[in-house]
Amino acid sequence: MTNLTSMTLAEARDALKKKDVSSTELTQAFLDKMDAENGDLNAYNTITHDIAKAQAKQADDNLAAGNARPLEGVPIAVKDLFCTKGVLTTASSHILDGFTPQYESTVTQNLFDAGCVMLGKTNLDEFAMGSANITSYYGNVKNPWGRTLGKDLVPGGSSGGSASAVAADLCLAALGTDTGGSIRQPASFCGITGFKPTYGRCSRWGIIAFASSLDQAGPITKDVRDAAVMFEHMAGHDAKDSTSVNQPVPNVEALLGQDIKGMKIGIPEEYRMDGMDAEIEALWNKGADLLKEAGAEIVPISLPHTRYALPTYYIIAPAEASSNLARYDGVKYGLRVLEDGDDINAMYEKTRAAGFGAEVKRRIMIGTYVLSAGYYDAYYKKAQRVRGLLIKDFRDAFEKVDAILTPTAPSGAFGIGEKMDDPVTMYLNDVFTVPASLAGLPGISVPAGLNADGLPLGLQLLAKSYDEETLFKVAAKLEEALAFKRLGVAA
Ligand code: GLN
């Protein structure tokens, strides 16, 4: 076996079981590649050499003893938003300097219990707020596709470190979180697969909160099968998260390759926006044609409130963020700025002024404003009502169709430093992903093709809540028909 790091997660899982490779060899191959390339890509905030080697050794012992767990010895990366016991956890914010959790998030614990090896913690936009990974206190992440053009490109965000690491073969798969698109959009920018499960499928316990009614963990992977495998081992009921759903996790890997004949796929007319990139529209049409050739029926549908989704999201998410981030005050976590003669209010103010970056401060101010006594009804309450309408739009649509096909993002990867003129330009990245977030639906981005610059573009599939089975069946067929070559295996 020559190129260990370019295997998919499912291939590596099977090779480990057959003892074609040991977890120690595989893990070391990744650590060596990370040590060589992370200086340039900046995909990882922390590389956990010692933990990775110890977990790999344990995995090899289990494999030798015939006690292998389902993902025994499989090396993965963890977004630096998941609390990991005894390992620095930063949310890529200065305010969490030196924060080392005393506990493990449920999702990472589930994966470790399944046998996974942790390679490190990946970079992200500060507190997961952003679409280009440029708000990280630890610096920009580069998209490895930029190497093909000799340009420094963004990987998308906020799970940009995870997406860059997967695309550059610096891990087999990575954990992300998606509040308004942070798994799907970076997957689209990096030519890989990103899956956001139904809200409630994965426990939020131990994930640093951004907007609690939207936050959902999910995998960023090299293909659809790997997303299915990761999902099965991440999800499940957790009494420690009151919004965690108590439903069995479907065995979605077993459904891959199943026929989609007769399934109805909706194309929402409102997503065909004014000024839409012609290449993206063409790719979207191609995706629909391919699903039709695979036996599905293409059905035009309407999601009438789509244009209100982005403004609604940018009220609700900051409102929840302003409340969640109130806890960072210099008392319990990370950074404390306290000068001689300061009272406690001065400490709060100085700590928060020094600890949060500009984008996080902007969100806290917007959130505080829309929740304030005089503006609550006009902004927050109205946004909640519109959220109800968006949920109803999808409910009506899913009476007619099994899944919905849309583009993932309005563009391919752009240069580091672009789209910075005003925050709204950056927020527009999320136009196709936030509606499903507000409705809590499962969504997956599958790499679909390259634009004229030679950069990847993704297509997004959505299904109704808890219907990951349909989502994966359709995604697998779409992936097969598109035959996209990810970086590293590109011809
Ligand atoms: N880009 C969106 C934002 O900035 C989504 C972020 C996310 O999903 N965490 O809020």
Short mmCIF file of C-alpha atoms and ligand atoms in Angstrom, two decimals:
data_model
loop_
_atom_site.label_atom_id
_atom_site.label_comp_id
_atom_site.label_asym_id
_atom_site.label_seq_id
_atom_site.Cartn_x
_atom_site.Cartn_y
_atom_site.Cartn_z
CA MET A 1 0.00 0.00 0.00
CA THR A 2 1.82 3.09 -1.21
CA ASN A 3 -0.33 6.11 -0.51
CA LEU A 4 -1.91 5.64 2.89
CA THR A 5 -3.22 9.15 3.29
CA SER A 6 -5.28 9.22 0.10
CA MET A 7 -7.56 6.37 1.14
CA THR A 8 -11.17 7.10 2.01
CA LEU A 9 -12.25 6.46 5.59
CA ALA A 10 -14.22 3.36 4.55
CA GLU A 11 -11.20 1.98 2.65
CA ALA A 12 -8.95 2.59 5.65
CA ARG A 13 -11.47 1.00 8.02
CA ASP A 14 -11.54 -2.12 5.85
CA ALA A 15 -7.74 -2.19 5.38
CA LEU A 16 -7.24 -1.97 9.15
CA LYS A 17 -9.67 -4.86 9.73
CA LYS A 18 -7.84 -6.98 7.14
CA LYS A 19 -4.53 -5.99 8.77
CA ASP A 20 -3.21 -4.65 5.45
CA VAL A 21 -2.03 -1.67 7.48
CA SER A 22 -1.73 -0.94 11.21
CA SER A 23 -3.28 2.07 12.86
CA THR A 24 0.18 3.11 14.04
CA GLU A 25 1.50 3.18 10.45
CA LEU A 26 -1.56 4.98 9.16
CA THR A 27 -1.58 7.52 11.99
CA GLN A 28 2.14 8.20 11.56
CA ALA A 29 1.65 8.76 7.82
CA PHE A 30 -0.92 11.45 8.62
CA LEU A 31 1.18 13.04 11.37
CA ASP A 32 4.18 13.25 9.03
CA LYS A 33 2.08 14.85 6.29
CA MET A 34 0.51 17.26 8.80
CA ASP A 35 3.92 18.27 10.15
CA ALA A 36 5.08 18.93 6.59
CA GLU A 37 2.05 20.81 5.27
CA ASN A 38 0.22 22.44 8.14
CA GLY A 39 2.66 25.34 8.28
CA ASP A 40 1.34 26.41 4.90
CA LEU A 41 -2.34 25.40 5.07
CA ASN A 42 -2.88 26.32 8.76
CA ALA A 43 -5.74 23.80 8.86
CA TYR A 44 -4.94 22.64 12.40
CA ASN A 45 -4.72 24.80 15.51
CA THR A 46 -3.29 21.91 17.51
CA ILE A 47 -1.74 18.63 16.42
CA THR A 48 -2.20 15.99 19.11
CA HIS A 49 0.79 13.74 18.32
CA ASP A 50 0.87 11.94 21.67
CA ILE A 51 -2.85 11.25 21.89
CA ALA A 52 -2.95 10.05 18.29
CA LYS A 53 -0.06 7.63 18.83
CA ALA A 54 -1.50 6.29 22.09
CA GLN A 55 -4.95 5.78 20.56
CA ALA A 56 -3.40 4.10 17.51
CA LYS A 57 -1.43 1.73 19.74
CA GLN A 58 -4.59 0.84 21.66
CA ALA A 59 -6.37 0.27 18.35
CA ASP A 60 -3.62 -2.06 17.13
CA ASP A 61 -3.85 -4.01 20.39
CA ASN A 62 -7.61 -4.33 19.95
CA LEU A 63 -7.24 -5.40 16.33
CA ALA A 64 -4.62 -7.99 17.30
CA ALA A 65 -6.82 -9.33 20.09
CA GLY A 66 -9.84 -9.60 17.79
CA ASN A 67 -11.72 -6.93 19.75
CA ALA A 68 -11.95 -4.36 17.02
CA ARG A 69 -14.64 -1.71 17.38
CA PRO A 70 -16.42 -0.45 14.21
CA LEU A 71 -13.95 2.37 13.41
CA GLU A 72 -10.96 0.86 15.16
CA GLY A 73 -7.79 2.84 14.46
CA VAL A 74 -9.28 5.34 11.99
CA PRO A 75 -7.54 8.77 12.25
CA ILE A 76 -9.80 11.81 12.12
CA ALA A 77 -9.65 15.55 12.83
CA VAL A 78 -11.88 17.49 15.23
CA LYS A 79 -13.07 21.07 14.72
CA ASP A 80 -11.66 23.18 17.54
CA LEU A 81 -15.20 23.94 18.71
CA PHE A 82 -15.68 20.51 20.30
CA CYS A 83 -14.52 20.27 23.89
CA THR A 84 -11.86 17.58 24.19
CA LYS A 85 -10.82 16.50 27.64
CA GLY A 86 -7.35 17.76 28.56
CA VAL A 87 -6.75 19.19 25.08
CA LEU A 88 -6.66 22.93 24.38
CA THR A 89 -10.01 24.01 22.91
CA THR A 90 -10.03 27.51 21.48
CA ALA A 91 -13.04 28.13 19.15
CA SER A 92 -10.22 30.03 17.34
CA SER A 93 -10.84 32.91 19.77
CA HIS A 94 -8.33 34.84 21.86
CA ILE A 95 -10.87 34.87 24.69
CA LEU A 96 -10.45 31.12 25.20
CA ASP A 97 -6.65 31.34 25.61
CA GLY A 98 -5.45 28.32 27.51
CA PHE A 99 -8.93 26.77 27.94
CA THR A 100 -8.52 23.05 28.53
CA PRO A 101 -11.87 21.33 29.11
CA GLN A 102 -12.36 18.89 31.96
CA TYR A 103 -14.78 16.85 29.85
CA GLU A 104 -15.27 15.36 26.41
CA SER A 105 -18.08 16.37 24.03
CA THR A 106 -20.61 13.61 23.43
CA VAL A 107 -19.90 13.46 19.69
CA THR A 108 -16.13 13.08 20.10
CA GLN A 109 -16.69 10.56 22.90
CA ASN A 110 -18.99 8.55 20.61
CA LEU A 111 -16.30 8.46 17.92
CA PHE A 112 -13.55 7.51 20.38
CA ASP A 113 -15.82 4.75 21.70
CA ALA A 114 -16.14 3.53 18.10
CA GLY A 115 -12.32 3.34 17.90
CA CYS A 116 -11.35 6.62 16.17
CA VAL A 117 -7.94 8.21 16.63
CA MET A 118 -7.74 12.01 17.04
CA LEU A 119 -5.03 13.71 14.96
CA GLY A 120 -5.71 17.26 16.13
CA LYS A 121 -8.06 20.21 16.43
CA THR A 122 -8.89 22.14 13.27
CA ASN A 123 -8.97 25.88 12.72
CA LEU A 124 -12.29 27.70 12.22
CA ASP A 125 -13.81 31.14 12.03
CA GLU A 126 -13.88 32.63 15.53
CA PHE A 127 -16.78 30.98 17.40
CA ALA A 128 -17.87 29.54 14.02
CA MET A 129 -18.95 32.96 12.76
CA GLY A 130 -17.92 33.36 9.16
CA SER A 131 -17.80 31.86 5.69
CA ALA A 132 -14.12 32.08 4.77
CA ASN A 133 -12.10 31.20 7.87
CA ILE A 134 -10.66 34.69 7.94
CA THR A 135 -11.98 35.62 11.38
CA SER A 136 -9.84 33.05 13.23
CA TYR A 137 -7.54 34.45 15.91
CA TYR A 138 -5.06 31.84 14.68
CA GLY A 139 -4.97 33.14 11.11
CA ASN A 140 -6.40 32.25 7.72
CA VAL A 141 -6.69 28.70 6.52
CA LYS A 142 -5.72 28.03 2.92
CA ASN A 143 -7.74 25.95 0.52
CA PRO A 144 -5.45 23.25 -0.97
CA TRP A 145 -7.10 23.79 -4.38
CA GLY A 146 -5.26 27.13 -4.44
CA ARG A 147 -2.03 25.19 -4.97
CA THR A 148 -3.24 24.14 -8.41
CA LEU A 149 -3.55 27.82 -9.39
CA GLY A 150 -0.69 29.24 -7.34
CA LYS A 151 -3.15 31.42 -5.39
CA ASP A 152 -4.09 31.79 -1.73
CA LEU A 153 -7.78 30.88 -1.64
CA VAL A 154 -10.20 30.62 1.27
CA PRO A 155 -11.46 27.15 2.19
CA GLY A 156 -14.92 28.50 3.10
CA GLY A 157 -16.12 28.55 6.66
CA SER A 158 -16.62 28.25 9.40
CA SER A 159 -15.32 24.66 9.35
CA GLY A 160 -12.55 25.72 6.97
CA GLY A 161 -9.73 23.92 8.77
CA SER A 162 -11.68 20.67 8.68
CA ALA A 163 -12.46 21.05 4.98
CA SER A 164 -8.89 21.99 4.08
CA ALA A 165 -7.53 19.05 6.11
CA VAL A 166 -9.85 16.54 4.41
CA ALA A 167 -9.19 17.91 0.90
CA ALA A 168 -5.40 17.90 1.46
CA ASP A 169 -5.42 14.35 2.88
CA LEU A 170 -4.32 15.55 6.33
CA CYS A 171 -6.93 13.24 7.90
CA LEU A 172 -9.43 10.62 6.72
CA ALA A 173 -12.44 12.69 7.77
CA ALA A 174 -13.16 15.64 10.04
CA LEU A 175 -15.83 16.89 12.37
CA GLY A 176 -17.55 20.14 11.56
CA THR A 177 -20.49 22.09 12.89
CA ASP A 178 -23.16 23.76 10.82
CA THR A 179 -25.26 26.64 12.11
CA GLY A 180 -26.04 28.29 8.78
CA GLY A 181 -23.91 26.35 6.32
CA SER A 182 -20.53 25.86 7.97
CA ILE A 183 -20.21 22.22 6.93
CA ARG A 184 -21.83 22.38 3.50
CA GLN A 185 -20.24 25.58 2.14
CA PRO A 186 -16.59 24.73 2.97
CA ALA A 187 -17.15 21.23 1.58
CA SER A 188 -18.33 22.85 -1.65
CA PHE A 189 -15.28 25.17 -1.76
CA CYS A 190 -12.87 22.28 -1.16
CA GLY A 191 -14.41 19.70 -3.53
CA ILE A 192 -15.47 17.23 -0.83
CA THR A 193 -18.63 16.06 0.92
CA GLY A 194 -20.24 17.87 3.87
CA PHE A 195 -23.27 16.58 5.72
CA LYS A 196 -25.44 18.40 8.26
CA PRO A 197 -27.77 15.94 10.01
CA THR A 198 -31.29 16.84 11.14
CA TYR A 199 -31.20 19.22 14.13
CA GLY A 200 -31.26 16.99 17.21
CA ARG A 201 -29.51 13.97 15.68
CA CYS A 202 -26.08 14.75 17.18
CA SER A 203 -25.76 15.90 20.75
CA ARG A 204 -24.68 19.50 21.23
CA TRP A 205 -23.25 18.66 24.65
CA GLY A 206 -19.65 19.83 24.83
CA ILE A 207 -19.80 21.81 21.57
CA ILE A 208 -19.07 25.48 22.22
CA ALA A 209 -22.40 27.16 21.53
CA PHE A 210 -22.93 29.71 18.78
CA ALA A 211 -26.71 29.70 18.10
CA SER A 212 -28.22 26.84 20.04
CA SER A 213 -31.44 26.43 18.04
CA LEU A 214 -29.39 25.98 14.86
CA ASP A 215 -26.03 24.40 15.82
CA GLN A 216 -25.59 20.84 14.58
CA ALA A 217 -22.49 18.65 14.31
CA GLY A 218 -21.72 16.70 11.17
CA PRO A 219 -18.92 15.13 9.15
CA ILE A 220 -16.76 16.54 6.37
CA THR A 221 -15.51 13.64 4.28
CA LYS A 222 -13.94 12.49 1.04
CA ASP A 223 -17.16 10.92 -0.21
CA VAL A 224 -20.79 10.13 0.58
CA ARG A 225 -20.05 6.69 2.02
CA ASP A 226 -17.65 8.19 4.55
CA ALA A 227 -20.30 10.75 5.57
CA ALA A 228 -22.74 7.89 6.17
CA VAL A 229 -20.21 5.97 8.26
CA MET A 230 -19.27 8.98 10.37
CA PHE A 231 -22.91 9.94 10.93
CA GLU A 232 -23.82 6.49 12.22
CA HIS A 233 -21.13 6.75 14.89
CA MET A 234 -21.64 10.40 15.83
CA ALA A 235 -25.41 10.53 16.21
CA GLY A 236 -27.68 9.17 18.91
CA HIS A 237 -29.77 10.24 21.86
CA ASP A 238 -28.02 12.02 24.71
CA ALA A 239 -29.81 12.90 27.93
CA LYS A 240 -27.28 15.72 28.44
CA ASP A 241 -28.75 17.69 25.51
CA SER A 242 -32.45 18.46 25.94
CA THR A 243 -32.86 18.97 22.18
CA SER A 244 -31.30 15.61 21.34
CA VAL A 245 -33.84 13.35 19.62
CA ASN A 246 -34.63 9.91 20.96
CA GLN A 247 -34.87 8.00 17.69
CA PRO A 248 -32.79 5.15 16.34
CA VAL A 249 -29.94 6.18 14.04
CA PRO A 250 -30.59 4.64 10.61
CA ASN A 251 -28.00 2.39 9.02
CA VAL A 252 -27.47 4.71 6.08
CA GLU A 253 -24.32 3.06 4.75
CA ALA A 254 -26.38 -0.02 3.88
CA LEU A 255 -28.68 2.09 1.67
CA LEU A 256 -25.97 3.46 -0.60
CA GLY A 257 -26.39 2.31 -4.17
CA GLN A 258 -30.11 1.63 -3.79
CA ASP A 259 -32.37 2.57 -6.61
CA ILE A 260 -34.00 6.01 -6.66
CA LYS A 261 -36.44 5.18 -9.48
CA GLY A 262 -39.72 7.01 -9.06
CA MET A 263 -38.42 9.31 -6.33
CA LYS A 264 -39.47 12.91 -6.70
CA ILE A 265 -36.77 15.58 -6.56
CA GLY A 266 -37.90 19.20 -6.11
CA ILE A 267 -36.23 22.16 -7.80
CA PRO A 268 -37.22 25.33 -5.91
CA GLU A 269 -37.81 28.21 -8.32
CA GLU A 270 -36.92 30.83 -5.69
CA TYR A 271 -33.32 29.56 -5.57
CA ARG A 272 -32.87 30.68 -9.18
CA MET A 273 -31.88 34.13 -8.01
CA ASP A 274 -31.26 37.29 -9.98
CA GLY A 275 -27.64 37.55 -11.02
CA MET A 276 -26.99 33.88 -10.38
CA ASP A 277 -23.65 32.65 -11.70
CA ALA A 278 -24.33 30.98 -15.07
CA GLU A 279 -21.88 28.15 -14.36
CA ILE A 280 -23.66 27.34 -11.12
CA GLU A 281 -27.04 27.39 -12.80
CA ALA A 282 -25.74 25.06 -15.53
CA LEU A 283 -24.32 22.68 -12.94
CA TRP A 284 -27.60 22.69 -11.05
CA ASN A 285 -29.45 21.79 -14.28
CA LYS A 286 -26.91 19.07 -14.94
CA GLY A 287 -27.47 17.61 -11.47
CA ALA A 288 -31.21 17.52 -12.12
CA ASP A 289 -30.68 15.83 -15.50
CA LEU A 290 -28.43 13.19 -13.95
CA LEU A 291 -30.99 12.38 -11.27
CA LYS A 292 -33.63 12.11 -13.98
CA GLU A 293 -31.44 9.69 -15.91
CA ALA A 294 -31.11 7.67 -12.71
CA GLY A 295 -34.88 7.29 -12.70
CA ALA A 296 -36.05 10.15 -10.47
CA GLU A 297 -38.78 12.54 -11.43
CA ILE A 298 -37.85 16.25 -11.40
CA VAL A 299 -40.59 18.43 -9.96
CA PRO A 300 -40.56 22.26 -9.94
CA ILE A 301 -41.55 23.47 -6.47
CA SER A 302 -41.97 26.77 -4.68
CA LEU A 303 -40.50 27.79 -1.32
CA PRO A 304 -42.13 31.22 -1.28
CA HIS A 305 -40.40 32.76 1.74
CA THR A 306 -36.84 31.90 0.66
CA ARG A 307 -35.79 35.54 0.22
CA TYR A 308 -36.45 36.21 3.91
CA ALA A 309 -34.25 33.36 5.12
CA LEU A 310 -30.93 35.21 5.12
CA PRO A 311 -32.16 38.31 7.04
CA THR A 312 -34.04 36.03 9.44
CA TYR A 313 -30.93 33.98 10.09
CA TYR A 314 -28.85 37.13 10.66
CA ILE A 315 -31.28 38.17 13.41
CA ILE A 316 -31.82 34.83 15.14
CA ALA A 317 -28.21 33.61 15.06
CA PRO A 318 -26.70 36.82 16.52
CA ALA A 319 -29.49 37.00 19.12
CA GLU A 320 -28.64 33.53 20.38
CA ALA A 321 -24.91 34.22 20.08
CA SER A 322 -25.13 37.39 22.19
CA SER A 323 -26.74 35.34 24.93
CA ASN A 324 -24.40 32.33 24.62
CA LEU A 325 -21.25 34.46 24.57
CA ALA A 326 -22.21 36.40 27.70
CA ARG A 327 -20.40 33.73 29.71
CA TYR A 328 -16.96 34.83 28.49
CA ASP A 329 -16.22 37.54 31.00
CA GLY A 330 -12.77 36.77 32.36
CA VAL A 331 -14.10 34.87 35.37
CA LYS A 332 -14.40 31.23 34.35
CA TYR A 333 -12.66 30.66 31.04
CA GLY A 334 -9.49 31.59 29.23
CA LEU A 335 -8.37 35.18 28.96
CA ARG A 336 -8.61 37.66 31.85
CA VAL A 337 -7.58 41.30 31.49
CA LEU A 338 -7.36 42.86 34.94
CA GLU A 339 -5.26 45.90 35.75
CA ASP A 340 -4.45 47.51 39.06
CA GLY A 341 -7.45 49.32 40.50
CA ASP A 342 -9.97 47.66 38.15
CA ASP A 343 -13.34 46.71 39.58
CA ILE A 344 -15.22 43.69 38.23
CA ASN A 345 -17.02 45.69 35.53
CA ALA A 346 -13.73 47.03 34.23
CA MET A 347 -12.41 43.47 34.10
CA TYR A 348 -15.46 42.29 32.12
CA GLU A 349 -15.15 45.15 29.68
CA LYS A 350 -11.41 44.91 29.15
CA THR A 351 -11.50 41.12 28.82
CA ARG A 352 -14.28 41.18 26.25
CA ALA A 353 -12.78 44.12 24.35
CA ALA A 354 -9.42 42.35 24.05
CA GLY A 355 -10.72 38.79 23.71
CA PHE A 356 -13.29 38.98 20.92
CA GLY A 357 -12.52 39.80 17.29
CA ALA A 358 -14.43 42.34 15.19
CA GLU A 359 -16.93 39.91 13.64
CA VAL A 360 -17.85 38.37 17.00
CA LYS A 361 -18.30 41.84 18.49
CA ARG A 362 -20.53 42.79 15.56
CA ARG A 363 -22.74 39.74 16.16
CA ILE A 364 -22.95 40.41 19.90
CA MET A 365 -24.00 44.00 19.26
CA ILE A 366 -26.59 43.04 16.63
CA GLY A 367 -27.90 40.28 18.88
CA THR A 368 -28.14 42.51 21.93
CA TYR A 369 -29.93 45.15 19.87
CA VAL A 370 -32.57 42.81 18.38
CA LEU A 371 -33.30 41.38 21.83
CA SER A 372 -33.50 44.74 23.58
CA ALA A 373 -36.81 45.86 25.06
CA GLY A 374 -37.61 48.44 22.39
CA TYR A 375 -36.70 46.29 19.37
CA TYR A 376 -37.58 42.75 20.42
CA ASP A 377 -40.98 42.74 18.69
CA ALA A 378 -39.77 44.47 15.54
CA TYR A 379 -36.78 42.18 14.99
CA TYR A 380 -36.45 39.03 17.06
CA LYS A 381 -40.14 38.20 17.37
CA LYS A 382 -40.77 38.95 13.73
CA ALA A 383 -37.80 36.79 12.72
CA GLN A 384 -39.20 33.90 14.76
CA ARG A 385 -42.51 34.24 12.92
CA VAL A 386 -40.76 34.22 9.56
CA ARG A 387 -38.86 31.14 10.68
CA GLY A 388 -42.25 29.50 11.17
CA LEU A 389 -43.19 30.39 7.58
CA LEU A 390 -39.93 28.95 6.25
CA ILE A 391 -40.59 25.71 8.13
CA LYS A 392 -44.07 25.59 6.62
CA ASP A 393 -42.70 26.18 3.11
CA PHE A 394 -40.56 23.07 3.44
CA ARG A 395 -43.35 21.07 5.05
CA ASP A 396 -45.62 21.85 2.10
CA ALA A 397 -42.87 21.06 -0.39
CA PHE A 398 -42.16 17.68 1.19
CA GLU A 399 -45.80 16.73 0.65
CA LYS A 400 -44.91 16.70 -3.03
CA VAL A 401 -41.27 15.63 -3.20
CA ASP A 402 -38.82 13.27 -1.45
CA ALA A 403 -35.76 15.51 -1.67
CA ILE A 404 -34.77 18.95 -2.91
CA LEU A 405 -31.78 19.82 -5.13
CA THR A 406 -30.09 23.26 -5.03
CA PRO A 407 -26.61 24.71 -5.43
CA THR A 408 -24.63 24.76 -2.17
CA ALA A 409 -23.07 28.21 -2.48
CA PRO A 410 -23.35 31.14 -4.89
CA SER A 411 -19.67 30.96 -5.92
CA GLY A 412 -16.55 28.85 -5.80
CA ALA A 413 -13.62 29.61 -3.49
CA PHE A 414 -12.38 33.20 -3.61
CA GLY A 415 -9.07 34.82 -2.73
CA ILE A 416 -8.06 35.47 0.87
CA GLY A 417 -8.90 39.12 1.49
CA GLU A 418 -11.79 39.29 -1.01
CA LYS A 419 -15.45 39.93 -0.08
CA MET A 420 -14.30 41.96 2.89
CA ASP A 421 -15.73 45.35 1.86
CA ASP A 422 -18.84 44.95 3.95
CA PRO A 423 -20.19 42.15 6.12
CA VAL A 424 -23.30 41.59 3.98
CA THR A 425 -21.15 40.52 1.00
CA MET A 426 -19.75 37.75 3.17
CA TYR A 427 -23.18 36.85 4.59
CA LEU A 428 -24.47 36.25 1.03
CA ASN A 429 -22.35 33.10 0.91
CA ASP A 430 -25.00 31.47 3.08
CA VAL A 431 -27.98 32.22 0.89
CA PHE A 432 -28.61 28.60 -0.17
CA THR A 433 -27.71 26.94 3.12
CA VAL A 434 -29.52 28.95 5.82
CA PRO A 435 -33.12 28.07 4.88
CA ALA A 436 -32.58 24.40 5.73
CA SER A 437 -30.74 25.41 8.92
CA LEU A 438 -33.70 27.49 10.09
CA ALA A 439 -36.00 24.53 9.35
CA GLY A 440 -33.68 22.02 11.06
CA LEU A 441 -33.51 19.81 7.95
CA PRO A 442 -30.74 17.41 6.99
CA GLY A 443 -28.60 18.60 4.08
CA ILE A 444 -25.59 17.34 2.21
CA SER A 445 -23.21 19.02 -0.22
CA VAL A 446 -21.76 16.77 -2.90
CA PRO A 447 -18.89 18.01 -5.12
CA ALA A 448 -20.31 18.42 -8.59
CA GLY A 449 -17.86 20.01 -10.99
CA LEU A 450 -15.28 22.70 -11.61
CA ASN A 451 -15.88 26.31 -12.60
CA ALA A 452 -13.96 28.14 -15.34
CA ASP A 453 -11.16 28.84 -12.82
CA GLY A 454 -10.83 25.11 -12.21
CA LEU A 455 -12.30 25.33 -8.71
CA PRO A 456 -14.90 22.99 -7.24
CA LEU A 457 -18.61 23.72 -6.91
CA GLY A 458 -21.05 21.68 -4.85
CA LEU A 459 -24.69 20.73 -5.16
CA GLN A 460 -26.88 20.52 -2.08
CA LEU A 461 -29.57 17.94 -1.38
CA LEU A 462 -32.17 18.43 1.38
CA ALA A 463 -34.65 15.98 2.85
CA LYS A 464 -37.33 16.17 5.51
CA SER A 465 -36.39 16.02 9.15
CA TYR A 466 -35.11 12.59 10.23
CA ASP A 467 -35.20 11.29 6.67
CA GLU A 468 -31.45 10.84 6.32
CA GLU A 469 -32.22 7.55 4.56
CA THR A 470 -33.68 9.27 1.50
CA LEU A 471 -30.97 11.92 1.60
CA PHE A 472 -28.15 9.36 1.47
CA LYS A 473 -29.80 7.24 -1.23
CA VAL A 474 -30.14 10.25 -3.53
CA ALA A 475 -26.72 11.68 -2.61
CA ALA A 476 -25.00 8.39 -3.47
CA LYS A 477 -26.68 8.28 -6.88
CA LEU A 478 -25.84 11.90 -7.58
CA GLU A 479 -22.22 11.35 -6.57
CA GLU A 480 -21.97 8.28 -8.80
CA ALA A 481 -23.43 10.12 -11.80
CA LEU A 482 -21.26 13.22 -11.34
CA ALA A 483 -18.05 11.18 -11.00
CA PHE A 484 -16.19 14.18 -9.54
CA LYS A 485 -12.49 13.62 -8.87
CA ARG A 486 -11.37 15.06 -5.58
CA LEU A 487 -7.97 16.70 -5.17
CA GLY A 488 -5.16 14.17 -4.95
CA VAL A 489 -7.01 11.66 -7.08
CA ALA A 490 -7.71 14.19 -9.85
CA ALA A 491 -6.43 12.96 -13.20
N1 GLN B 1 -21.49 31.64 7.63
C1 GLN B 1 -22.55 31.60 8.59
C2 GLN B 1 -22.30 32.60 9.69
O1 GLN B 1 -21.36 33.28 9.59
C3 GLN B 1 -22.72 30.22 9.11
C4 GLN B 1 -21.79 29.86 10.17
C5 GLN B 1 -21.98 28.48 10.71
O2 GLN B 1 -22.74 27.68 10.15
N2 GLN B 1 -21.36 28.23 11.85
O3 GLN B 1 -23.04 32.71 10.60
#
